[in-house]
């Protein structure tokens, strides 16, 4: 049976803009950036964690025909189809303040919850991102 998940995927409209956001603002690092001919394989990871990557994929062939890719792009632009990423951090407040200083716009302010402290934001393409500092009980 399965032993792990090593790549998750979200759609982005512009891979260079996605790279600026995920690496330049969120502090992730490039795992793979390869031209496969039929698509650009662009993955990022939490620094030092190559075992788990996020594929930043443009909607289009070979996975989607152009008509379907247009629909996906339209829904993504409306924020109606974004994926979701969940990160953990050792210091949610510090991470929040660091990202805020970099101009990241949050959709959910820093909040204390039963399971820890978390907040939420969207990437430039409508994908939802949350990060949490789990409580010791969480």
Tab-separated table of N, CA, C and O in Angstrom:
chain	number	residue	atom	x	y	z
A	1	UNK	N	0.834	-1.192	0.000
A	1	UNK	CA	0.000	0.000	0.000
A	1	UNK	C	0.874	1.250	0.000
A	1	UNK	O	2.079	1.180	0.093
A	2	UNK	N	0.226	2.397	-0.032
A	2	UNK	CA	0.947	3.677	-0.069
A	2	UNK	C	1.781	3.871	1.202
A	2	UNK	O	1.401	3.430	2.276
A	3	UNK	N	2.885	4.570	1.035
A	3	UNK	CA	3.729	4.854	2.194
A	3	UNK	C	3.845	6.341	2.497
A	3	UNK	O	4.252	6.718	3.589
A	4	UNK	N	3.510	7.204	1.517
A	4	UNK	CA	3.572	8.647	1.775
A	4	UNK	C	2.938	9.407	0.621
A	4	UNK	O	2.663	8.830	-0.434
A	5	UNK	N	2.723	10.680	0.845
A	5	UNK	CA	2.365	11.610	-0.229
A	5	UNK	C	3.596	12.464	-0.436
A	5	UNK	O	4.084	13.092	0.508
A	6	UNK	N	4.120	12.501	-1.648
A	6	UNK	CA	5.328	13.307	-1.839
A	6	UNK	C	5.123	14.539	-2.697
A	6	UNK	O	5.930	15.453	-2.659
A	7	UNK	N	4.031	14.592	-3.490
A	7	UNK	CA	3.757	15.793	-4.272
A	7	UNK	C	2.261	16.086	-4.207
A	7	UNK	O	1.438	15.210	-4.469
A	8	UNK	N	1.940	17.313	-3.879
A	8	UNK	CA	0.574	17.809	-3.975
A	8	UNK	C	0.566	18.857	-5.075
A	8	UNK	O	1.610	19.425	-5.414
A	9	UNK	N	-0.603	19.145	-5.626
A	9	UNK	CA	-0.672	20.045	-6.780
A	9	UNK	C	-1.688	21.147	-6.536
A	9	UNK	O	-2.744	20.905	-5.951
A	10	UNK	N	-1.362	22.351	-6.956
A	10	UNK	CA	-2.324	23.433	-7.033
A	10	UNK	C	-2.153	24.106	-8.394
A	10	UNK	O	-1.081	24.049	-8.994
A	11	UNK	N	-3.243	24.718	-8.874
A	11	UNK	CA	-3.157	25.454	-10.134
A	11	UNK	C	-2.741	26.884	-9.872
A	11	UNK	O	-3.161	27.506	-8.882
A	12	UNK	N	-1.923	27.397	-10.762
A	12	UNK	CA	-1.532	28.803	-10.754
A	12	UNK	C	-1.654	29.317	-12.184
A	12	UNK	O	-1.557	28.543	-13.138
A	13	UNK	N	-1.874	30.616	-12.335
A	13	UNK	CA	-2.033	31.165	-13.683
A	13	UNK	C	-0.701	31.550	-14.311
A	13	UNK	O	-0.583	31.590	-15.538
A	14	UNK	N	0.278	31.853	-13.476
A	14	UNK	CA	1.588	32.285	-13.971
A	14	UNK	C	2.647	31.674	-13.061
A	14	UNK	O	2.712	32.008	-11.873
A	15	UNK	N	3.471	30.800	-13.600
A	15	UNK	CA	4.437	30.093	-12.766
A	15	UNK	C	5.559	31.002	-12.255
A	15	UNK	O	6.055	30.782	-11.152
A	16	UNK	N	5.933	32.022	-13.012
A	16	UNK	CA	6.965	32.933	-12.516
A	16	UNK	C	6.426	33.769	-11.353
A	16	UNK	O	7.121	33.992	-10.362
A	17	UNK	N	5.184	34.217	-11.473
A	17	UNK	CA	4.558	34.956	-10.373
A	17	UNK	C	4.391	34.041	-9.156
A	17	UNK	O	4.592	34.470	-8.015
A	18	UNK	N	4.037	32.797	-9.410
A	18	UNK	CA	3.904	31.831	-8.318
A	18	UNK	C	5.243	31.617	-7.620
A	18	UNK	O	5.319	31.553	-6.394
A	19	UNK	N	6.297	31.538	-8.402
A	19	UNK	CA	7.641	31.379	-7.835
A	19	UNK	C	8.003	32.583	-6.961
A	19	UNK	O	8.519	32.422	-5.854
A	20	UNK	N	7.708	33.772	-7.434
A	20	UNK	CA	7.966	34.978	-6.641
A	20	UNK	C	7.209	34.924	-5.320
A	20	UNK	O	7.753	35.292	-4.268
A	21	UNK	N	5.966	34.473	-5.372
A	21	UNK	CA	5.157	34.437	-4.162
A	21	UNK	C	5.617	33.334	-3.218
A	21	UNK	O	5.897	33.591	-2.042
A	22	UNK	N	5.689	32.121	-3.724
A	22	UNK	CA	5.987	30.981	-2.837
A	22	UNK	C	7.422	30.970	-2.333
A	22	UNK	O	7.680	30.594	-1.197
A	23	UNK	N	8.352	31.405	-3.155
A	23	UNK	CA	9.758	31.427	-2.737
A	23	UNK	C	10.111	32.802	-2.152
A	23	UNK	O	10.637	32.895	-1.053
A	24	UNK	N	9.787	33.859	-2.897
A	24	UNK	CA	10.165	35.198	-2.478
A	24	UNK	C	9.451	35.709	-1.243
A	24	UNK	O	10.034	36.418	-0.430
A	25	UNK	N	8.184	35.361	-1.100
A	25	UNK	CA	7.427	35.868	0.051
A	25	UNK	C	7.258	34.817	1.149
A	25	UNK	O	7.476	35.099	2.317
A	26	UNK	N	6.829	33.614	0.773
A	26	UNK	CA	6.559	32.613	1.803
A	26	UNK	C	7.813	31.915	2.311
A	26	UNK	O	7.793	31.278	3.355
A	27	UNK	N	8.913	32.010	1.562
A	27	UNK	CA	10.164	31.432	2.031
A	27	UNK	C	10.348	29.962	1.687
A	27	UNK	O	11.245	29.308	2.227
A	28	UNK	N	9.517	29.437	0.791
A	28	UNK	CA	9.738	28.062	0.346
A	28	UNK	C	10.935	28.047	-0.598
A	28	UNK	O	11.440	29.093	-0.989
A	29	UNK	N	11.394	26.874	-0.969
A	29	UNK	CA	12.501	26.789	-1.909
A	29	UNK	C	12.112	25.909	-3.086
A	29	UNK	O	11.219	25.061	-2.972
A	30	UNK	N	12.767	26.143	-4.204
A	30	UNK	CA	12.491	25.362	-5.411
A	30	UNK	C	12.971	23.936	-5.188
A	30	UNK	O	14.092	23.703	-4.762
A	31	UNK	N	12.103	23.004	-5.478
A	31	UNK	CA	12.446	21.583	-5.443
A	31	UNK	C	12.905	21.175	-6.832
A	31	UNK	O	13.996	20.647	-7.011
A	32	UNK	N	12.073	21.453	-7.848
A	32	UNK	CA	12.393	21.129	-9.232
A	32	UNK	C	11.829	22.211	-10.142
A	32	UNK	O	10.695	22.648	-9.954
A	33	UNK	N	12.610	22.633	-11.102
A	33	UNK	CA	12.132	23.551	-12.138
A	33	UNK	C	12.672	23.008	-13.448
A	33	UNK	O	13.833	23.226	-13.784
A	34	UNK	N	11.839	22.251	-14.152
A	34	UNK	CA	12.301	21.562	-15.352
A	34	UNK	C	11.320	21.755	-16.503
A	34	UNK	O	10.103	21.666	-16.320
A	35	UNK	N	11.877	22.019	-17.668
A	35	UNK	CA	11.070	22.100	-18.882
A	35	UNK	C	10.939	20.688	-19.441
A	35	UNK	O	11.917	20.101	-19.899
A	36	UNK	N	9.736	20.160	-19.376
A	36	UNK	CA	9.503	18.804	-19.875
A	36	UNK	C	9.108	18.802	-21.351
A	36	UNK	O	8.781	17.761	-21.900
A	37	UNK	N	9.118	19.982	-21.954
A	37	UNK	CA	8.711	20.080	-23.355
A	37	UNK	C	7.230	20.355	-23.462
A	37	UNK	O	6.823	21.361	-24.025
A	38	UNK	N	6.428	19.505	-22.892
A	38	UNK	CA	4.976	19.688	-22.948
A	38	UNK	C	4.455	20.497	-21.766
A	38	UNK	O	3.298	20.915	-21.744
A	39	UNK	N	5.293	20.724	-20.753
A	39	UNK	CA	4.911	21.541	-19.607
A	39	UNK	C	6.151	21.869	-18.777
A	39	UNK	O	7.188	21.211	-18.903
A	40	UNK	N	6.018	22.893	-17.967
A	40	UNK	CA	7.077	23.235	-17.004
A	40	UNK	C	6.722	22.555	-15.690
A	40	UNK	O	5.657	22.795	-15.126
A	41	UNK	N	7.614	21.690	-15.219
A	41	UNK	CA	7.420	20.994	-13.952
A	41	UNK	C	8.081	21.846	-12.871
A	41	UNK	O	9.303	21.893	-12.759
A	42	UNK	N	7.263	22.560	-12.117
A	42	UNK	CA	7.766	23.482	-11.107
A	42	UNK	C	7.221	23.074	-9.751
A	42	UNK	O	6.011	23.127	-9.525
A	43	UNK	N	8.113	22.632	-8.882
A	43	UNK	CA	7.696	22.267	-7.540
A	43	UNK	C	8.510	23.057	-6.516
A	43	UNK	O	9.661	23.415	-6.751
A	44	UNK	N	7.855	23.332	-5.400
A	44	UNK	CA	8.501	24.021	-4.286
A	44	UNK	C	8.324	23.171	-3.037
A	44	UNK	O	7.476	22.276	-2.993
A	45	UNK	N	9.118	23.471	-2.041
A	45	UNK	CA	9.068	22.694	-0.806
A	45	UNK	C	9.399	23.584	0.389
A	45	UNK	O	9.993	24.659	0.234
A	46	UNK	N	9.028	23.120	1.559
A	46	UNK	CA	9.499	23.759	2.777
A	46	UNK	C	11.011	23.539	2.817
A	46	UNK	O	11.477	22.429	2.516
A	47	UNK	N	11.805	24.568	3.153
A	47	UNK	CA	13.265	24.393	3.160
A	47	UNK	C	13.693	23.160	3.954
A	47	UNK	O	13.235	22.921	5.075
A	48	UNK	N	14.553	22.376	3.318
A	48	UNK	CA	15.091	21.179	3.962
A	48	UNK	C	14.157	19.987	3.964
A	48	UNK	O	14.475	18.968	4.579
A	49	UNK	N	13.008	20.087	3.286
A	49	UNK	CA	12.026	18.989	3.278
A	49	UNK	C	11.730	18.522	1.847
A	49	UNK	O	10.622	18.692	1.349
A	50	UNK	N	12.701	17.936	1.157
A	50	UNK	CA	12.485	17.517	-0.230
A	50	UNK	C	11.524	16.349	-0.380
A	50	UNK	O	11.128	16.004	-1.486
A	51	UNK	N	11.133	15.748	0.725
A	51	UNK	CA	10.229	14.606	0.669
A	51	UNK	C	8.782	14.999	0.397
A	51	UNK	O	7.952	14.133	0.145
A	52	UNK	N	8.483	16.290	0.441
A	52	UNK	CA	7.096	16.741	0.249
A	52	UNK	C	7.110	18.031	-0.562
A	52	UNK	O	7.527	19.063	-0.072
A	53	UNK	N	6.664	17.955	-1.823
A	53	UNK	CA	6.709	19.110	-2.708
A	53	UNK	C	5.304	19.507	-3.150
A	53	UNK	O	4.362	18.712	-3.077
A	54	UNK	N	5.208	20.733	-3.612
A	54	UNK	CA	3.953	21.269	-4.148
A	54	UNK	C	4.192	21.589	-5.616
A	54	UNK	O	5.082	22.380	-5.945
A	55	UNK	N	3.418	20.974	-6.486
A	55	UNK	CA	3.497	21.257	-7.915
A	55	UNK	C	2.667	22.502	-8.209
A	55	UNK	O	1.469	22.540	-7.919
A	56	UNK	N	3.325	23.524	-8.765
A	56	UNK	CA	2.651	24.757	-9.166
A	56	UNK	C	2.359	24.621	-10.655
A	56	UNK	O	3.189	24.932	-11.496
A	57	UNK	N	1.183	24.164	-10.980
A	57	UNK	CA	0.838	23.772	-12.347
A	57	UNK	C	-0.077	24.777	-13.023
A	57	UNK	O	-1.068	25.215	-12.438
A	58	UNK	N	0.252	25.115	-14.267
A	58	UNK	CA	-0.642	25.938	-15.078
A	58	UNK	C	-1.703	25.036	-15.679
A	58	UNK	O	-1.385	23.963	-16.201
A	59	UNK	N	-2.957	25.457	-15.633
A	59	UNK	CA	-3.999	24.647	-16.270
A	59	UNK	C	-3.749	24.572	-17.781
A	59	UNK	O	-3.511	25.602	-18.416
A	60	UNK	N	-3.775	23.388	-18.321
A	60	UNK	CA	-3.569	23.237	-19.760
A	60	UNK	C	-3.138	21.831	-20.096
A	60	UNK	O	-3.108	20.950	-19.228
A	61	UNK	N	-2.798	21.633	-21.371
A	61	UNK	CA	-2.340	20.313	-21.794
A	61	UNK	C	-1.035	19.932	-21.092
A	61	UNK	O	-0.280	20.826	-20.715
A	62	UNK	N	-0.744	18.697	-20.884
A	62	UNK	CA	-1.474	17.539	-21.403
A	62	UNK	C	-2.621	17.080	-20.505
A	62	UNK	O	-3.423	16.269	-20.935
A	63	UNK	N	-2.690	17.628	-19.319
A	63	UNK	CA	-3.717	17.148	-18.386
A	63	UNK	C	-5.114	17.616	-18.762
A	63	UNK	O	-6.085	16.890	-18.583
A	64	UNK	N	-5.230	18.851	-19.257
A	64	UNK	CA	-6.529	19.418	-19.600
A	64	UNK	C	-6.527	19.872	-21.048
A	64	UNK	O	-5.530	20.432	-21.518
A	65	UNK	N	-7.642	19.685	-21.741
A	65	UNK	CA	-7.744	20.275	-23.078
A	65	UNK	C	-7.933	21.784	-22.904
A	65	UNK	O	-8.221	22.270	-21.805
A	66	UNK	N	-7.766	22.555	-23.975
A	66	UNK	CA	-7.792	24.017	-23.871
A	66	UNK	C	-9.133	24.544	-23.370
A	66	UNK	O	-9.180	25.500	-22.588
A	67	UNK	N	-10.239	23.942	-23.789
A	67	UNK	CA	-11.559	24.402	-23.339
A	67	UNK	C	-11.713	24.210	-21.833
A	67	UNK	O	-12.180	25.110	-21.116
A	68	UNK	N	-11.282	23.073	-21.333
A	68	UNK	CA	-11.357	22.810	-19.896
A	68	UNK	C	-10.382	23.700	-19.144
A	68	UNK	O	-10.707	24.236	-18.074
A	69	UNK	N	-9.195	23.897	-19.711
A	69	UNK	CA	-8.205	24.775	-19.074
A	69	UNK	C	-8.751	26.196	-18.958
A	69	UNK	O	-8.548	26.858	-17.942
A	70	UNK	N	-9.473	26.673	-19.985
A	70	UNK	CA	-10.092	28.001	-19.912
A	70	UNK	C	-11.084	28.076	-18.758
A	70	UNK	O	-11.144	29.072	-18.032
A	71	UNK	N	-11.862	27.025	-18.591
A	71	UNK	CA	-12.833	27.007	-17.492
A	71	UNK	C	-12.126	27.016	-16.138
A	71	UNK	O	-12.542	27.720	-15.224
A	72	UNK	N	-11.079	26.242	-16.033
A	72	UNK	CA	-10.326	26.188	-14.780
A	72	UNK	C	-9.721	27.562	-14.479
A	72	UNK	O	-9.784	28.054	-13.351
A	73	UNK	N	-9.137	28.191	-15.506
A	73	UNK	CA	-8.550	29.523	-15.309
A	73	UNK	C	-9.606	30.529	-14.852
A	73	UNK	O	-9.364	31.346	-13.963
A	74	UNK	N	-10.789	30.449	-15.454
A	74	UNK	CA	-11.863	31.369	-15.085
A	74	UNK	C	-12.288	31.152	-13.633
A	74	UNK	O	-12.438	32.113	-12.868
A	75	UNK	N	-12.459	29.899	-13.241
A	75	UNK	CA	-12.852	29.609	-11.858
A	75	UNK	C	-11.749	29.994	-10.877
A	75	UNK	O	-12.022	30.527	-9.801
A	76	UNK	N	-10.519	29.747	-11.269
A	76	UNK	CA	-9.387	30.096	-10.409
A	76	UNK	C	-9.323	31.609	-10.208
A	76	UNK	O	-9.133	32.098	-9.086
A	77	UNK	N	-9.526	32.367	-11.275
A	77	UNK	CA	-9.510	33.824	-11.202
A	77	UNK	C	-10.598	34.349	-10.274
A	77	UNK	O	-10.405	35.333	-9.555
A	78	UNK	N	-11.731	33.667	-10.246
A	78	UNK	CA	-12.834	34.071	-9.366
A	78	UNK	C	-12.604	33.637	-7.923
A	78	UNK	O	-13.371	33.995	-7.045
A	79	UNK	N	-11.567	32.839	-7.698
A	79	UNK	CA	-11.313	32.321	-6.355
A	79	UNK	C	-12.249	31.185	-5.998
A	79	UNK	O	-12.397	30.832	-4.832
A	80	UNK	N	-12.892	30.620	-7.012
A	80	UNK	CA	-13.878	29.567	-6.773
A	80	UNK	C	-13.303	28.174	-6.901
A	80	UNK	O	-14.000	27.192	-6.672
A	81	UNK	N	-12.038	28.056	-7.261
A	81	UNK	CA	-11.499	26.734	-7.493
A	81	UNK	C	-10.128	26.525	-6.887
A	81	UNK	O	-9.459	25.561	-7.165
A	82	UNK	N	-9.740	27.442	-6.061
A	82	UNK	CA	-8.396	27.356	-5.523
A	82	UNK	C	-8.179	26.106	-4.692
A	82	UNK	O	-9.090	25.590	-4.065
A	83	UNK	N	-6.960	25.644	-4.683
A	83	UNK	CA	-6.583	24.540	-3.825
A	83	UNK	C	-6.321	25.047	-2.423
A	83	UNK	O	-6.479	26.231	-2.130
A	84	UNK	N	-5.944	24.145	-1.564
A	84	UNK	CA	-5.660	24.511	-0.187
A	84	UNK	C	-4.345	23.888	0.252
A	84	UNK	O	-4.075	22.729	-0.048
A	85	UNK	N	-3.561	24.670	0.941
A	85	UNK	CA	-2.309	24.195	1.520
A	85	UNK	C	-2.334	24.510	3.009
A	85	UNK	O	-2.780	25.582	3.414
A	86	UNK	N	-1.840	23.597	3.801
A	86	UNK	CA	-1.780	23.778	5.248
A	86	UNK	C	-0.340	23.557	5.710
A	86	UNK	O	0.218	22.488	5.480
A	87	UNK	N	0.215	24.566	6.325
A	87	UNK	CA	1.575	24.487	6.842
A	87	UNK	C	1.541	24.568	8.366
A	87	UNK	O	0.599	25.110	8.939
A	88	UNK	N	2.575	24.070	8.987
A	88	UNK	CA	2.748	24.293	10.415
A	88	UNK	C	3.998	25.149	10.604
A	88	UNK	O	4.885	25.180	9.741
A	89	UNK	N	4.033	25.832	11.705
A	89	UNK	CA	5.161	26.688	12.038
A	89	UNK	C	5.428	26.591	13.531
A	89	UNK	O	4.513	26.279	14.305
A	90	UNK	N	6.654	26.871	13.926
A	90	UNK	CA	6.987	26.861	15.351
A	90	UNK	C	6.573	28.153	16.034
A	90	UNK	O	6.445	28.199	17.257
A	91	UNK	N	6.394	29.225	15.226
A	91	UNK	CA	6.036	30.524	15.798
A	91	UNK	C	5.090	31.227	14.827
A	91	UNK	O	5.529	31.931	13.918
A	92	UNK	N	3.813	31.035	15.044
A	92	UNK	CA	2.804	31.557	14.113
A	92	UNK	C	2.822	33.085	14.090
A	92	UNK	O	2.740	33.693	13.024
A	93	UNK	N	2.948	33.711	15.250
A	93	UNK	CA	2.935	35.181	15.307
A	93	UNK	C	4.125	35.772	14.538
A	93	UNK	O	3.970	36.696	13.757
A	94	UNK	N	5.293	35.201	14.731
A	94	UNK	CA	6.485	35.703	14.028
A	94	UNK	C	6.335	35.507	12.521
A	94	UNK	O	6.663	36.389	11.735
A	95	UNK	N	5.845	34.344	12.120
A	95	UNK	CA	5.642	34.071	10.688
A	95	UNK	C	4.618	35.042	10.112
A	95	UNK	O	4.822	35.609	9.030
A	96	UNK	N	3.539	35.257	10.845
A	96	UNK	CA	2.500	36.202	10.419
A	96	UNK	C	3.092	37.594	10.214
A	96	UNK	O	2.882	38.232	9.180
A	97	UNK	N	3.846	38.073	11.196
A	97	UNK	CA	4.423	39.420	11.114
A	97	UNK	C	5.454	39.523	9.990
A	97	UNK	O	5.545	40.539	9.314
A	98	UNK	N	6.227	38.467	9.801
A	98	UNK	CA	7.215	38.456	8.711
A	98	UNK	C	6.522	38.553	7.355
A	98	UNK	O	6.923	39.338	6.488
A	99	UNK	N	5.473	37.761	7.175
A	99	UNK	CA	4.761	37.771	5.893
A	99	UNK	C	4.003	39.077	5.685
A	99	UNK	O	3.931	39.595	4.574
A	100	UNK	N	3.432	39.602	6.757
A	100	UNK	CA	2.735	40.884	6.675
A	100	UNK	C	3.699	41.981	6.220
A	100	UNK	O	3.362	42.803	5.356
A	101	UNK	N	4.916	41.971	6.750
A	101	UNK	CA	5.934	42.957	6.362
A	101	UNK	C	6.345	42.805	4.898
A	101	UNK	O	6.792	43.758	4.274
A	102	UNK	N	6.174	41.597	4.346
A	102	UNK	CA	6.507	41.356	2.937
A	102	UNK	C	5.336	41.683	2.012
A	102	UNK	O	5.417	41.456	0.805
A	103	UNK	N	4.246	42.177	2.597
A	103	UNK	CA	3.108	42.577	1.776
A	103	UNK	C	2.085	41.489	1.520
A	103	UNK	O	1.191	41.660	0.686
A	104	UNK	N	2.201	40.369	2.214
A	104	UNK	CA	1.213	39.296	2.046
A	104	UNK	C	-0.107	39.746	2.659
A	104	UNK	O	-0.134	40.297	3.759
A	105	UNK	N	-1.181	39.544	1.927
A	105	UNK	CA	-2.509	39.933	2.406
A	105	UNK	C	-3.200	38.716	3.006
A	105	UNK	O	-3.296	37.674	2.359
A	106	UNK	N	-3.690	38.886	4.196
A	106	UNK	CA	-4.325	37.782	4.921
A	106	UNK	C	-5.839	37.830	4.770
A	106	UNK	O	-6.438	38.902	4.712
A	107	UNK	N	-6.437	36.662	4.720
A	107	UNK	CA	-7.892	36.549	4.688
A	107	UNK	C	-8.439	36.277	6.083
A	107	UNK	O	-9.593	36.574	6.364
A	108	UNK	N	-7.617	35.681	6.930
A	108	UNK	CA	-7.995	35.400	8.313
A	108	UNK	C	-6.850	35.852	9.215
A	108	UNK	O	-5.728	35.377	9.080
A	109	UNK	N	-7.172	36.746	10.109
A	109	UNK	CA	-6.155	37.255	11.027
A	109	UNK	C	-5.683	36.164	11.981
A	109	UNK	O	-6.326	35.133	12.144
A	110	UNK	N	-4.589	36.437	12.621
A	110	UNK	CA	-4.025	35.538	13.618
A	110	UNK	C	-5.070	35.282	14.711
A	110	UNK	O	-5.604	36.222	15.292
A	111	UNK	N	-5.365	34.014	14.980
A	111	UNK	CA	-6.420	33.666	15.929
A	111	UNK	C	-5.979	32.504	16.807
A	111	UNK	O	-5.426	31.516	16.321
A	112	UNK	N	-6.255	32.646	18.107
A	112	UNK	CA	-6.007	31.543	19.044
A	112	UNK	C	-7.188	30.593	18.959
A	112	UNK	O	-8.337	31.017	19.048
A	113	UNK	N	-6.912	29.333	18.763
A	113	UNK	CA	-7.966	28.324	18.660
A	113	UNK	C	-7.658	27.192	19.644
A	113	UNK	O	-6.590	27.155	20.234
A	114	UNK	N	-8.585	26.269	19.781
A	114	UNK	CA	-8.374	25.148	20.701
A	114	UNK	C	-7.135	24.334	20.345
A	114	UNK	O	-6.450	23.826	21.220
A	115	UNK	N	-6.854	24.219	19.086
A	115	UNK	CA	-5.739	23.386	18.629
A	115	UNK	C	-4.426	24.149	18.468
A	115	UNK	O	-3.383	23.561	18.197
A	116	UNK	N	-4.486	25.473	18.576
A	116	UNK	CA	-3.281	26.260	18.414
A	116	UNK	C	-3.587	27.639	17.869
A	116	UNK	O	-4.702	28.128	17.969
A	117	UNK	N	-2.596	28.243	17.280
A	117	UNK	CA	-2.736	29.579	16.710
A	117	UNK	C	-2.616	29.450	15.209
A	117	UNK	O	-1.703	28.795	14.713
A	118	UNK	N	-3.552	30.084	14.472
A	118	UNK	CA	-3.433	29.999	13.029
A	118	UNK	C	-3.968	31.238	12.352
A	118	UNK	O	-4.540	32.127	12.981
A	119	UNK	N	-3.745	31.303	11.064
A	119	UNK	CA	-4.238	32.396	10.237
A	119	UNK	C	-4.282	31.907	8.792
A	119	UNK	O	-3.802	30.819	8.472
A	120	UNK	N	-4.913	32.710	7.944
A	120	UNK	CA	-5.084	32.278	6.564
A	120	UNK	C	-4.839	33.397	5.576
A	120	UNK	O	-4.970	34.576	5.891
A	121	UNK	N	-4.461	33.010	4.387
A	121	UNK	CA	-4.218	33.952	3.306
A	121	UNK	C	-4.537	33.273	1.980
A	121	UNK	O	-4.834	32.083	1.941
A	122	UNK	N	-4.502	34.031	0.933
A	122	UNK	CA	-4.658	33.472	-0.410
A	122	UNK	C	-3.435	33.854	-1.220
A	122	UNK	O	-2.889	34.942	-1.063
A	123	UNK	N	-3.051	32.946	-2.106
A	123	UNK	CA	-1.956	33.291	-3.016
A	123	UNK	C	-2.532	34.181	-4.122
A	123	UNK	O	-3.746	34.421	-4.163
A	124	UNK	N	-1.706	34.700	-5.026
A	124	UNK	CA	-2.217	35.606	-6.063
A	124	UNK	C	-3.242	34.963	-6.999
A	124	UNK	O	-3.872	35.662	-7.799
A	125	UNK	N	-3.452	33.655	-6.879
A	125	UNK	CA	-4.339	32.952	-7.803
A	125	UNK	C	-5.602	32.432	-7.123
A	125	UNK	O	-6.399	31.734	-7.737
A	126	UNK	N	-5.755	32.729	-5.846
A	126	UNK	CA	-6.961	32.316	-5.129
A	126	UNK	C	-6.832	31.050	-4.312
A	126	UNK	O	-7.801	30.633	-3.677
A	127	UNK	N	-5.668	30.439	-4.328
A	127	UNK	CA	-5.474	29.240	-3.510
A	127	UNK	C	-5.409	29.632	-2.034
A	127	UNK	O	-4.761	30.609	-1.667
A	128	UNK	N	-6.070	28.852	-1.218
A	128	UNK	CA	-6.116	29.112	0.210
A	128	UNK	C	-4.895	28.511	0.904
A	128	UNK	O	-4.519	27.369	0.639
A	129	UNK	N	-4.295	29.302	1.775
A	129	UNK	CA	-3.126	28.846	2.534
A	129	UNK	C	-3.383	29.145	4.004
A	129	UNK	O	-3.806	30.249	4.358
A	130	UNK	N	-3.162	28.164	4.837
A	130	UNK	CA	-3.263	28.371	6.279
A	130	UNK	C	-1.955	27.906	6.894
A	130	UNK	O	-1.314	26.980	6.403
A	131	UNK	N	-1.559	28.564	7.948
A	131	UNK	CA	-0.446	28.031	8.730
A	131	UNK	C	-0.799	28.119	10.202
A	131	UNK	O	-1.502	29.015	10.645
A	132	UNK	N	-0.312	27.111	10.910
A	132	UNK	CA	-0.724	26.896	12.289
A	132	UNK	C	0.482	26.579	13.165
A	132	UNK	O	1.383	25.853	12.754
A	133	UNK	N	0.441	27.113	14.334
A	133	UNK	CA	1.344	26.693	15.399
A	133	UNK	C	0.493	25.844	16.329
A	133	UNK	O	-0.370	26.362	17.038
A	134	UNK	N	0.675	24.548	16.257
A	134	UNK	CA	-0.146	23.644	17.050
A	134	UNK	C	0.165	23.799	18.535
A	134	UNK	O	1.323	23.957	18.921
A	135	UNK	N	-0.887	23.752	19.343
A	135	UNK	CA	-0.672	23.787	20.791
A	135	UNK	C	-0.074	22.453	21.218
A	135	UNK	O	-0.136	21.464	20.483
A	136	UNK	N	0.492	22.426	22.386
A	136	UNK	CA	1.106	21.176	22.845
A	136	UNK	C	0.069	20.073	22.963
A	136	UNK	O	0.378	18.892	22.810
A	137	UNK	N	-1.208	20.441	23.175
A	137	UNK	CA	-2.279	19.445	23.240
A	137	UNK	C	-2.782	19.101	21.852
A	137	UNK	O	-3.465	18.108	21.665
A	138	UNK	N	-2.464	19.966	20.832
A	138	UNK	CA	-3.017	19.783	19.505
A	138	UNK	C	-2.306	18.819	18.698
A	138	UNK	O	-2.656	18.221	17.768
